[in-house]
């Protein structure tokens, strides 16, 4: 068990190192002198300004030293200064992270509750309910979030006026963005839930439970759903981990000032330190969450406890 | 009569019925064997006793447990019957237990959730039952997961669970087929003991005619959903009347028996084979043209019935071989 | 013949579970994934049935025709500005209305079909060349090559696709070419993983060994026999990916990373039309948005139908 956790954590660190290297090294892949690129690619830069950039990035050191220093600073919370806002990147992130986390948490609650409920409903009811859920989710996965978002704004924001159209801060401001973010996830989760339940329902031990006179409702809760929990939880974890990246689009559409819209702004203004920091944060969060989900597997499925440690 | 199946016919989509006019009885304290190849419908009979029917099945006939027809009773009564009157033991103990629940959950689930016993009482009863089926350290077993136990131990757990509700009838569906030979013997001995101690009726389903004759009081031989022979085990083994029974006995090797192995020619019929006459006629060494149109019906023979048109001709012809 | 069974070595995937190419479709009366009863009705509803997929094919054919014939069929130039009809609703002159600058939406959406369809096409071409090459190489050589390639694709997997593209765009600048190439690279690991899993099954078949025994070179077997045999399964997979690719590209254009004005790419049209929503004009967003959604639904419907017929169903 401990060995397994250690191996997983080692893998986590290795992946994080690899991705941080890609994010850092990207600046050097840009055509032209990295100084010009890092300074925002503008033409009329004073030599003093370029020197300042050169000093901040220690561009005169060898590449590996630069990377090591950047990584060390990042680990210590020093993500550099934004050229655009002339502010510490860490402060920028700290100011905007609550909005994004609130949005992701809101959306996660929505998609877990609705997605699982729809999947269970489809599997248990079958027939027309099932077809409707499957058809609805197929359509939901075909609509890109930004289209769904504009549709939601048109209907609920402008026509009905139930929700504010843009801006952030409050719960109602986050409702439409959270629905948009959750839409595709609901589709995925409900399909995974439905499929897992249908598979579980065919298993012998479910028949055994039925043969022992257990009521159908209890069979669904104690056996079918319990058995389907593994894939469902895994998928919920993966989807919510990917959601941080999804905020890029949703925050832009709704004009929320979170880290997603910060990233878009940073790219459009060639603010590379901010771009690097947001990407790093998103990737770290994604990889950490997916690793945690994997580590949580044995809690759901007791078989994983020994099989893994034997492997 | 504990269990009485009368004229049970069951169709579910195929070109021929899965079961055709099946009749069998199990008395209290009696072990009745049900023998047949895979696909002959023997498991379907056991499941029909609990009304676990295939989807879209059309059934006729009656399945009486303690005089009540299982096929027509309401859902509440059916659940009560499944919970307390009839228990089933399955072929593969590993797939009959929910892998993510503890042994204790499996044993107490029925007692608590369907019979409404208090949890503490159910738990101590579960431990008693595990001890009764010969498991050491029952308290620890209750906390273990199915994957931590061997197949033989799991089958003991399944037997203990079957006894949990004090049923009158046990359906053992290939209960020992998936086990090692030594475990198989232990499990059979255990089944025999609990059956005798509690005076249970048991329907023992197997594909092994030798095992059935040794273990059961009476044996029904099933072919393509039809009972072809039904007699006391000793008689059936010593002097099979139906050519299929004889064929089954002929294709198992025996120590010290100089007879060559004679496999039954042809293959077992599938659900898509239309069999208007005697279902065994395409493979029967004694078959005549009339057999292909003769609807099988039981013919009285010594100790029971056999469904063959050629009785007693078949018997006379067979003896010189 | 390699001793390790491909079935045991095949990695369990959460997202895609290919059941191997050439696998016979389930026999009639036996529905593998769905319980029998709901299935036909689902098919009718989603349009996965023959009717639905025919409808989808017809729709896509119309879209492709519009794209090709746009210069002849479109009533206006896509960039013809006429402020007199700014935000005009649907009228006989402007069948689908006009945007803020008075550009005819029907014409724009017809011209936009060109970029919106060619983009994913190029993207998939890039992704499948890289992906199929990597996947086949991994499946064919196994051993350390497979291990290294699998690790590399795993790391790329760990990087959410959109973020990779964003990084590339941040470095190389906005634009359709960058976006398409970056997305192509981002899709390559998915295709490589899928190719690897089906190629392993295919490699275990006797005919491959037969060619090897005849002394044919590895490259020749792979290119002339293995890959053509994988093609059937790959095509079904690529059809679904096409829809996804279109969505991703439109998203990038919407964010301002892909197509640049005055292009009438559908994603960009939604971005530009967004401002008009507040003024109560929904057509500038609705028209391109519906175009994207309908085209993607059509590709998904056809993809599901193809996968059904080939016996390779994705979740």
Coordinates of N, CA, C and O in Angstrom, one line a residue, chain A residues 113-269:
Chain A
X113 N -24.4 15.8 -9.2 CA -25.7 15.5 -8.8 C -26.6 15.2 -10.0 O -27.3 14.1 -10.1
X114 N -26.6 16.1 -11.0 CA -27.5 15.9 -12.1 C -27.1 14.7 -13.0 O -27.9 13.9 -13.4
X115 N -25.8 14.6 -13.2 CA -25.3 13.6 -14.1 C -25.5 12.2 -13.5 O -26.1 11.3 -14.2
X116 N -25.2 12.0 -12.3 CA -25.5 10.7 -11.7 C -27.0 10.4 -11.6 O -27.4 9.3 -12.0
X117 N -27.7 11.4 -11.2 CA -29.2 11.2 -11.2 C -29.8 10.7 -12.5 O -30.5 9.8 -12.6
X118 N -29.4 11.5 -13.6 CA -29.9 11.1 -14.9 C -29.4 9.7 -15.3 O -30.2 9.0 -15.9
X119 N -28.2 9.4 -15.0 CA -27.7 8.1 -15.4 C -28.4 7.0 -14.7 O -28.8 6.0 -15.3
X120 N -28.6 7.1 -13.4 CA -29.4 6.1 -12.6 C -30.8 6.0 -13.2 O -31.3 4.9 -13.4
X121 N -31.4 7.2 -13.4 CA -32.8 7.2 -13.9 C -32.9 6.4 -15.2 O -33.7 5.6 -15.4
X122 N -31.9 6.7 -16.1 CA -32.0 6.1 -17.4 C -31.8 4.5 -17.3 O -32.5 3.8 -17.9
X123 N -30.9 4.1 -16.4 CA -30.6 2.7 -16.3 C -31.8 2.0 -15.6 O -32.1 0.9 -16.0
X124 N -32.4 2.6 -14.6 CA -33.4 1.9 -13.8 C -34.7 2.0 -14.6 O -35.4 0.9 -14.7
X125 N -35.1 3.1 -15.1 CA -36.4 3.2 -15.8 C -36.4 2.6 -17.1 O -37.4 1.9 -17.5
X126 N -35.3 2.7 -17.9 CA -35.3 2.2 -19.2 C -36.3 2.8 -20.1 O -36.8 3.9 -19.8
X127 N -36.6 2.2 -21.2 CA -37.7 2.7 -22.1 C -37.5 4.1 -22.5 O -36.5 4.5 -22.9
X128 N -38.6 4.9 -22.4 CA -38.6 6.2 -23.0 C -37.7 7.1 -22.2 O -37.0 8.0 -22.8
X129 N -37.6 7.0 -20.9 CA -36.7 7.8 -20.1 C -35.3 7.6 -20.5 O -34.6 8.6 -20.7
X130 N -34.9 6.4 -20.7 CA -33.6 6.0 -21.2 C -33.3 6.7 -22.5 O -32.3 7.4 -22.7
X131 N -34.2 6.5 -23.5 CA -34.0 7.1 -24.8 C -33.8 8.6 -24.7 O -33.0 9.2 -25.4
X132 N -34.7 9.2 -23.9 CA -34.6 10.7 -23.8 C -33.2 11.1 -23.2 O -32.6 12.1 -23.8
X133 N -32.8 10.5 -22.2 CA -31.5 10.8 -21.6 C -30.4 10.6 -22.6 O -29.5 11.5 -22.7
X134 N -30.4 9.5 -23.2 CA -29.3 9.2 -24.2 C -29.3 10.3 -25.3 O -28.3 10.8 -25.7
X135 N -30.5 10.6 -25.8 CA -30.6 11.5 -26.9 C -30.1 12.9 -26.4 O -29.4 13.6 -27.1
X136 N -30.6 13.3 -25.3 CA -30.2 14.6 -24.7 C -28.7 14.7 -24.5 O -28.1 15.7 -24.9
X137 N -28.1 13.7 -24.0 CA -26.7 13.8 -23.7 C -25.9 13.8 -25.0 O -24.9 14.4 -25.1
X138 N -26.4 13.0 -26.0 CA -25.7 13.1 -27.3 C -25.7 14.5 -27.9 O -24.7 15.0 -28.4
X139 N -26.8 15.1 -27.7 CA -26.9 16.5 -28.3 C -26.0 17.4 -27.4 O -25.3 18.2 -28.0
X140 N -26.0 17.2 -26.1 CA -25.3 18.1 -25.2 C -23.8 18.1 -25.5 O -23.1 19.1 -25.4
X141 N -23.3 16.9 -25.9 CA -21.8 16.8 -26.1 C -21.5 17.4 -27.5 O -20.3 17.6 -27.8
X142 N -22.5 17.7 -28.3 CA -22.2 18.2 -29.6 C -22.2 19.7 -29.7 O -22.0 20.3 -30.7
X143 N -22.6 20.3 -28.6 CA -22.7 21.8 -28.6 C -21.5 22.3 -27.8 O -21.3 22.1 -26.6
X144 N -20.6 23.1 -28.5 CA -19.5 23.6 -27.8 C -19.9 24.6 -26.7 O -20.9 25.3 -26.9
X145 N -19.2 24.7 -25.6 CA -19.6 25.5 -24.5 C -19.9 26.9 -24.8 O -20.8 27.5 -24.3
X146 N -19.1 27.5 -25.7 CA -19.3 28.9 -26.0 C -20.6 29.2 -26.7 O -21.2 30.2 -26.5
X147 N -21.0 28.2 -27.5 CA -22.3 28.3 -28.2 C -23.4 28.1 -27.1 O -24.4 28.9 -27.1
X148 N -23.3 27.1 -26.3 CA -24.3 26.9 -25.2 C -24.4 28.2 -24.4 O -25.5 28.6 -24.0
X149 N -23.2 28.7 -24.1 CA -23.2 29.9 -23.2 C -24.0 31.1 -23.8 O -24.8 31.7 -23.2
X150 N -23.7 31.3 -25.1 CA -24.4 32.4 -25.8 C -25.9 32.2 -25.8 O -26.7 33.1 -25.7
X151 N -26.3 30.9 -26.0 CA -27.7 30.5 -26.0 C -28.3 30.8 -24.6 O -29.4 31.4 -24.5
X152 N -27.6 30.4 -23.6 CA -28.1 30.6 -22.2 C -28.2 32.1 -21.9 O -29.2 32.6 -21.3
X153 N -27.2 32.9 -22.4 CA -27.3 34.3 -22.1 C -28.5 34.9 -22.8 O -29.2 35.7 -22.3
X154 N -28.6 34.5 -24.1 CA -29.8 35.0 -24.9 C -31.1 34.8 -24.2 O -31.9 35.7 -24.1
X155 N -31.3 33.5 -23.8 CA -32.6 33.2 -23.2 C -32.8 33.7 -21.8 O -33.7 34.4 -21.5
X156 N -31.9 33.2 -20.9 CA -32.1 33.5 -19.5 C -31.6 34.9 -19.1 O -32.0 35.5 -18.1
X157 N -30.6 35.4 -19.8 CA -30.0 36.7 -19.4 C -30.8 37.8 -20.0 O -31.2 38.7 -19.3
X158 N -31.0 37.8 -21.4 CA -31.5 38.9 -22.1 C -33.1 38.8 -22.2 O -33.8 39.7 -21.7
X159 N -33.6 37.7 -22.7 CA -35.0 37.6 -22.9 C -35.8 37.5 -21.6 O -36.7 38.3 -21.4
X160 N -35.4 36.6 -20.7 CA -36.1 36.5 -19.5 C -35.6 37.4 -18.4 O -36.3 37.7 -17.5
X161 N -34.3 37.7 -18.5 CA -33.7 38.6 -17.5 C -33.6 38.0 -16.1 O -33.6 38.7 -15.1
X162 N -33.5 36.7 -16.0 CA -33.4 36.0 -14.7 C -32.0 36.1 -14.1 O -31.9 36.2 -12.9
X163 N -31.0 36.2 -15.0 CA -29.7 36.2 -14.5 C -28.9 37.3 -15.1 O -29.2 37.7 -16.2
X164 N -27.9 37.9 -14.4 CA -27.1 38.9 -15.0 C -26.3 38.4 -16.2 O -26.0 37.2 -16.2
X165 N -26.1 39.3 -17.2 CA -25.5 38.8 -18.4 C -24.0 38.7 -18.3 O -23.4 37.8 -18.9
X166 N -23.4 39.6 -17.6 CA -21.9 39.6 -17.4 C -21.5 40.0 -16.1 O -22.3 40.5 -15.3
X167 N -20.2 40.0 -15.8 CA -19.7 40.4 -14.5 C -19.7 39.3 -13.5 O -20.3 38.2 -13.8
X168 N -19.1 39.5 -12.4 CA -19.0 38.4 -11.5 C -19.2 38.8 -10.0 O -19.5 40.0 -9.7
X169 N -19.0 37.9 -9.1 CA -19.0 38.2 -7.7 C -20.0 37.4 -7.0 O -19.6 36.8 -6.0
X170 N -21.2 37.3 -7.5 CA -22.2 36.7 -6.6 C -22.6 35.3 -7.2 O -22.2 34.9 -8.2
X171 N -23.4 34.7 -6.4 CA -23.9 33.3 -6.7 C -24.7 33.4 -8.0 O -24.5 32.5 -8.9
X172 N -25.6 34.3 -8.1 CA -26.4 34.4 -9.4 C -25.5 34.7 -10.6 O -25.8 34.2 -11.7
X173 N -24.4 35.4 -10.4 CA -23.5 35.7 -11.5 C -22.9 34.4 -12.0 O -22.5 34.2 -13.1
X174 N -22.7 33.5 -11.0 CA -22.0 32.2 -11.4 C -22.9 31.2 -11.9 O -22.4 30.2 -12.5
X175 N -24.2 31.4 -11.8 CA -25.1 30.3 -12.1 C -25.1 29.9 -13.6 O -24.8 28.7 -13.9
X176 N -25.2 30.9 -14.5 CA -25.2 30.5 -15.9 C -23.8 29.9 -16.3 O -23.8 28.9 -17.0
X177 N -22.7 30.6 -15.9 CA -21.4 30.0 -16.2 C -21.3 28.5 -15.7 O -20.8 27.7 -16.4
X178 N -21.7 28.3 -14.5 CA -21.6 27.0 -13.9 C -22.4 26.0 -14.7 O -22.0 24.8 -15.0
X179 N -23.6 26.4 -15.1 CA -24.5 25.5 -16.0 C -23.7 25.2 -17.3 O -23.7 24.0 -17.7
X180 N -23.2 26.2 -17.9 CA -22.5 26.0 -19.2 C -21.3 25.0 -19.0 O -21.2 24.1 -19.7
X181 N -20.6 25.2 -17.9 CA -19.4 24.4 -17.6 C -19.8 23.0 -17.4 O -19.2 22.0 -17.7
X182 N -21.0 22.8 -16.7 CA -21.4 21.5 -16.3 C -22.1 20.7 -17.4 O -22.2 19.5 -17.3
X183 N -22.6 21.4 -18.4 CA -23.4 20.8 -19.5 C -22.8 19.5 -20.1 O -23.3 18.4 -20.1
X184 N -21.6 19.7 -20.6 CA -20.9 18.6 -21.2 C -20.6 17.5 -20.2 O -20.7 16.3 -20.5
X185 N -20.2 17.9 -19.0 CA -19.9 17.0 -18.0 C -21.1 16.1 -17.6 O -20.9 14.9 -17.4
X186 N -22.2 16.8 -17.5 CA -23.4 16.0 -17.2 C -23.6 14.9 -18.2 O -23.9 13.8 -17.8
X187 N -23.4 15.2 -19.4 CA -23.6 14.2 -20.5 C -22.6 13.1 -20.3 O -23.0 11.9 -20.3
X188 N -21.4 13.4 -20.0 CA -20.4 12.3 -19.8 C -20.7 11.4 -18.6 O -20.8 10.2 -18.7
X189 N -21.0 12.1 -17.5 CA -21.2 11.4 -16.3 C -22.5 10.5 -16.4 O -22.5 9.4 -15.9
X190 N -23.5 11.1 -17.0 CA -24.8 10.3 -17.0 C -24.6 9.1 -17.9 O -25.1 8.0 -17.6
X191 N -23.8 9.2 -18.9 CA -23.6 8.1 -19.8 C -22.7 7.0 -19.1 O -23.0 5.8 -19.2
X192 N -21.7 7.5 -18.4 CA -20.8 6.5 -17.7 C -21.6 5.8 -16.6 O -21.6 4.6 -16.5
X193 N -22.4 6.6 -15.9 CA -23.3 6.0 -14.8 C -24.2 4.9 -15.4 O -24.3 3.8 -14.9
X194 N -24.9 5.4 -16.5 CA -25.9 4.5 -17.1 C -25.2 3.2 -17.5 O -25.7 2.1 -17.2
X195 N -24.1 3.3 -18.3 CA -23.4 2.2 -18.8 C -22.9 1.2 -17.7 O -23.1 0.0 -17.7
X196 N -22.3 1.8 -16.6 CA -21.8 1.0 -15.5 C -22.9 0.3 -14.8 O -22.8 -0.9 -14.5
X197 N -24.1 1.0 -14.7 CA -25.2 0.3 -14.0 C -25.8 -0.8 -14.8 O -26.1 -1.9 -14.3
X198 N -25.8 -0.6 -16.1 CA -26.4 -1.6 -17.0 C -25.5 -2.9 -16.9 O -25.9 -4.0 -16.9
X199 N -24.1 -2.6 -16.9 CA -23.2 -3.7 -16.8 C -23.3 -4.5 -15.5 O -23.3 -5.7 -15.4
X200 N -23.4 -3.7 -14.4 CA -23.5 -4.3 -13.1 C -24.8 -5.1 -13.0 O -24.8 -6.2 -12.4
X201 N -25.9 -4.6 -13.6 CA -27.2 -5.3 -13.5 C -27.2 -6.7 -14.0 O -27.9 -7.6 -13.6
X202 N -26.2 -6.9 -15.0 CA -26.2 -8.3 -15.6 C -25.4 -9.3 -14.7 O -25.4 -10.4 -15.0
X203 N -24.7 -8.8 -13.7 CA -23.9 -9.7 -12.9 C -24.6 -10.7 -12.1 O -25.8 -10.4 -11.6
X204 N -24.0 -11.8 -11.8 CA -24.7 -12.9 -11.1 C -25.1 -12.4 -9.7 O -26.2 -12.8 -9.2
X205 N -24.2 -11.7 -9.0 CA -24.6 -11.4 -7.6 C -25.8 -10.6 -7.5 O -26.5 -10.6 -6.4
X206 N -26.1 -9.8 -8.5 CA -27.4 -9.1 -8.5 C -28.6 -10.0 -8.5 O -29.6 -9.9 -7.8
X207 N -28.5 -11.0 -9.4 CA -29.5 -12.1 -9.5 C -29.6 -12.8 -8.1 O -30.7 -13.1 -7.6
X208 N -28.5 -13.1 -7.5 CA -28.5 -13.7 -6.2 C -29.2 -12.9 -5.2 O -30.1 -13.4 -4.5
X209 N -28.9 -11.6 -5.2 CA -29.6 -10.7 -4.3 C -31.1 -10.7 -4.5 O -31.9 -10.8 -3.6
X210 N -31.5 -10.7 -5.8 CA -32.9 -10.7 -6.2 C -33.5 -12.0 -5.7 O -34.6 -12.1 -5.2
X211 N -32.8 -13.1 -5.9 CA -33.3 -14.5 -5.5 C -33.5 -14.6 -4.0 O -34.2 -15.4 -3.5
X212 N -32.8 -13.7 -3.3 CA -32.9 -13.8 -1.8 C -34.1 -12.9 -1.3 O -34.2 -12.7 -0.1
X213 N -34.8 -12.4 -2.3 CA -36.0 -11.7 -1.9 C -35.9 -10.2 -1.5 O -36.7 -9.6 -1.0
X214 N -34.7 -9.7 -1.9 CA -34.4 -8.2 -1.6 C -35.3 -7.4 -2.5 O -35.5 -7.7 -3.7
X215 N -35.8 -6.3 -2.0 CA -36.7 -5.4 -2.8 C -35.8 -4.8 -3.9 O -34.6 -4.5 -3.7
X216 N -36.5 -4.5 -5.0 CA -35.8 -3.9 -6.2 C -35.0 -2.7 -5.9 O -33.9 -2.5 -6.3
X217 N -35.6 -1.8 -5.0 CA -35.0 -0.5 -4.7 C -33.7 -0.8 -4.0 O -32.7 -0.1 -4.2
X218 N -33.7 -1.7 -3.0 CA -32.5 -2.0 -2.3 C -31.4 -2.7 -3.2 O -30.2 -2.4 -3.0
X219 N -31.9 -3.5 -4.1 CA -30.9 -4.1 -5.1 C -30.2 -3.0 -5.8 O -29.0 -3.0 -6.0
X220 N -31.0 -2.0 -6.3 CA -30.4 -0.9 -7.1 C -29.3 -0.2 -6.2 O -28.2 0.1 -6.7
X221 N -29.7 0.2 -5.0 CA -28.9 1.0 -4.2 C -27.6 0.2 -3.7 O -26.5 0.6 -3.8
X222 N -27.9 -1.0 -3.1 CA -26.8 -1.7 -2.5 C -25.9 -2.5 -3.4 O -24.8 -2.7 -3.1
X223 N -26.5 -2.9 -4.5 CA -25.7 -3.8 -5.4 C -25.3 -3.1 -6.7 O -24.1 -3.0 -7.1
X224 N -26.4 -2.7 -7.5 CA -26.1 -2.2 -8.8 C -25.3 -0.9 -8.7 O -24.2 -0.7 -9.3
X225 N -25.8 0.1 -7.9 CA -25.2 1.4 -7.9 C -23.8 1.3 -7.2 O -22.8 1.9 -7.6
X226 N -23.8 0.5 -6.1 CA -22.5 0.3 -5.4 C -21.4 -0.2 -6.3 O -20.3 0.2 -6.2
X227 N -21.8 -1.1 -7.1 CA -20.8 -1.7 -8.0 C -20.4 -0.7 -9.1 O -19.2 -0.8 -9.5
X228 N -21.3 0.1 -9.5 CA -21.0 1.1 -10.6 C -20.2 2.3 -10.1 O -19.7 3.1 -10.8
X229 N -20.1 2.4 -8.8 CA -19.5 3.5 -8.1 C -18.0 3.8 -8.6 O -17.6 4.9 -8.8
X230 N -17.3 2.7 -8.8 CA -15.9 2.8 -9.2 C -15.7 3.7 -10.4 O -15.1 4.8 -10.4
X231 N -16.2 3.2 -11.6 CA -16.1 4.0 -12.8 C -16.7 5.4 -12.7 O -16.1 6.4 -13.2
X232 N -17.8 5.5 -12.0 CA -18.5 6.8 -11.9 C -17.6 7.8 -11.1 O -17.3 9.0 -11.6
X233 N -17.0 7.4 -10.0 CA -16.1 8.3 -9.2 C -14.9 8.7 -10.0 O -14.5 9.8 -10.1
X234 N -14.3 7.7 -10.7 CA -13.1 8.0 -11.5 C -13.4 9.0 -12.5 O -12.7 10.0 -12.7
X235 N -14.6 8.8 -13.2 CA -14.9 9.8 -14.3 C -15.2 11.1 -13.7 O -14.8 12.2 -14.3
X236 N -15.9 11.2 -12.6 CA -16.2 12.5 -11.9 C -14.9 13.2 -11.6 O -14.8 14.4 -11.9
X237 N -13.9 12.5 -11.1 CA -12.6 13.1 -10.8 C -11.9 13.6 -12.0 O -11.5 14.8 -12.1
X238 N -11.9 12.8 -13.1 CA -11.2 13.2 -14.3 C -11.9 14.4 -14.9 O -11.2 15.4 -15.3
X239 N -13.2 14.4 -14.9 CA -13.9 15.5 -15.5 C -13.7 16.8 -14.7 O -13.5 17.9 -15.3
X240 N -13.8 16.7 -13.4 CA -13.7 18.0 -12.6 C -12.2 18.5 -12.7 O -12.0 19.7 -12.6
X241 N -11.3 17.5 -12.9 CA -9.9 18.0 -13.1 C -9.7 18.8 -14.4 O -9.0 19.8 -14.4
X242 N -10.4 18.3 -15.4 CA -10.3 19.0 -16.7 C -11.1 20.3 -16.7 O -10.9 21.1 -17.6
X243 N -11.9 20.5 -15.7 CA -12.8 21.6 -15.7 C -12.0 23.0 -15.6 O -12.5 24.0 -16.1
X244 N -10.9 22.9 -14.9 CA -10.1 24.2 -14.7 C -9.7 24.7 -16.1 O -9.8 25.9 -16.3
X245 N -9.4 23.8 -17.0 CA -9.1 24.2 -18.4 C -10.3 24.8 -19.1 O -10.2 25.7 -19.9
X246 N -11.5 24.2 -18.7 CA -12.7 24.6 -19.4 C -13.1 26.0 -19.0 O -13.8 26.7 -19.7
X247 N -12.6 26.5 -17.9 CA -12.9 27.9 -17.4 C -12.4 28.9 -18.4 O -12.9 30.0 -18.4
X248 N -11.4 28.6 -19.2 CA -10.8 29.5 -20.1 C -12.0 30.1 -21.0 O -12.1 31.3 -21.2
X249 N -12.7 29.2 -21.6 CA -13.8 29.6 -22.5 C -14.9 30.3 -21.7 O -15.3 31.4 -22.1
X250 N -15.4 29.6 -20.7 CA -16.6 30.0 -20.0 C -16.4 31.4 -19.4 O -17.2 32.3 -19.5
X251 N -15.2 31.6 -18.7 CA -15.0 32.9 -18.1 C -14.9 34.0 -19.2 O -15.3 35.2 -18.9
X252 N -14.4 33.7 -20.4 CA -14.3 34.7 -21.4 C -15.7 35.1 -21.9 O -16.0 36.2 -22.0
X253 N -16.6 34.0 -22.1 CA -17.9 34.3 -22.6 C -18.6 35.2 -21.6 O -19.3 36.2 -22.0
X254 N -18.6 34.9 -20.3 CA -19.4 35.6 -19.3 C -18.7 36.8 -18.7 O -19.2 37.4 -17.8
X255 N -17.5 37.0 -19.2 CA -16.7 38.2 -18.7 C -16.4 38.1 -17.2 O -16.4 39.0 -16.5
X256 N -16.2 36.8 -16.7 CA -15.8 36.7 -15.3 C -14.4 36.9 -15.2 O -13.6 36.5 -16.0
X257 N -13.9 37.5 -14.1 CA -12.5 37.7 -14.0 C -11.9 36.7 -13.1 O -11.6 36.9 -11.9
X258 N -11.7 35.5 -13.7 CA -11.0 34.4 -13.0 C -9.7 34.2 -13.7 O -9.2 35.0 -14.5
X259 N -9.1 33.0 -13.4 CA -7.7 32.8 -14.0 C -7.9 32.4 -15.5 O -6.9 32.5 -16.2
X260 N -9.0 31.8 -15.9 CA -9.2 31.5 -17.3 C -9.2 32.7 -18.2 O -8.5 32.7 -19.2
X261 N -9.9 33.7 -17.8 CA -9.9 34.9 -18.6 C -8.6 35.6 -18.5 O -8.1 36.3 -19.4
X262 N -7.9 35.5 -17.3 CA -6.6 36.0 -17.1 C -5.6 35.5 -18.2 O -4.9 36.2 -18.8
X263 N -5.8 34.1 -18.4 CA -4.9 33.5 -19.4 C -5.1 34.0 -20.8 O -4.2 34.3 -21.5
X264 N -6.4 34.1 -21.1 CA -6.7 34.6 -22.5 C -6.2 36.0 -22.7 O -5.5 36.3 -23.7
X265 N -6.4 36.8 -21.7 CA -5.9 38.2 -21.7 C -4.4 38.2 -21.8 O -3.8 39.0 -22.6
X266 N -3.7 37.4 -21.1 CA -2.3 37.4 -21.1 C -1.7 37.0 -22.4 O -0.7 37.5 -22.9
X267 N -2.4 36.0 -23.1 CA -1.9 35.6 -24.4 C -2.1 36.7 -25.4 O -1.2 37.0 -26.2
X268 N -3.2 37.4 -25.3 CA -3.5 38.4 -26.3 C -2.6 39.6 -26.1 O -2.4 40.4 -27.0
X269 N -2.1 39.8 -24.9 CA -1.2 41.0 -24.6 C 0.2 40.5 -24.5 O 1.1 41.3 -24.1

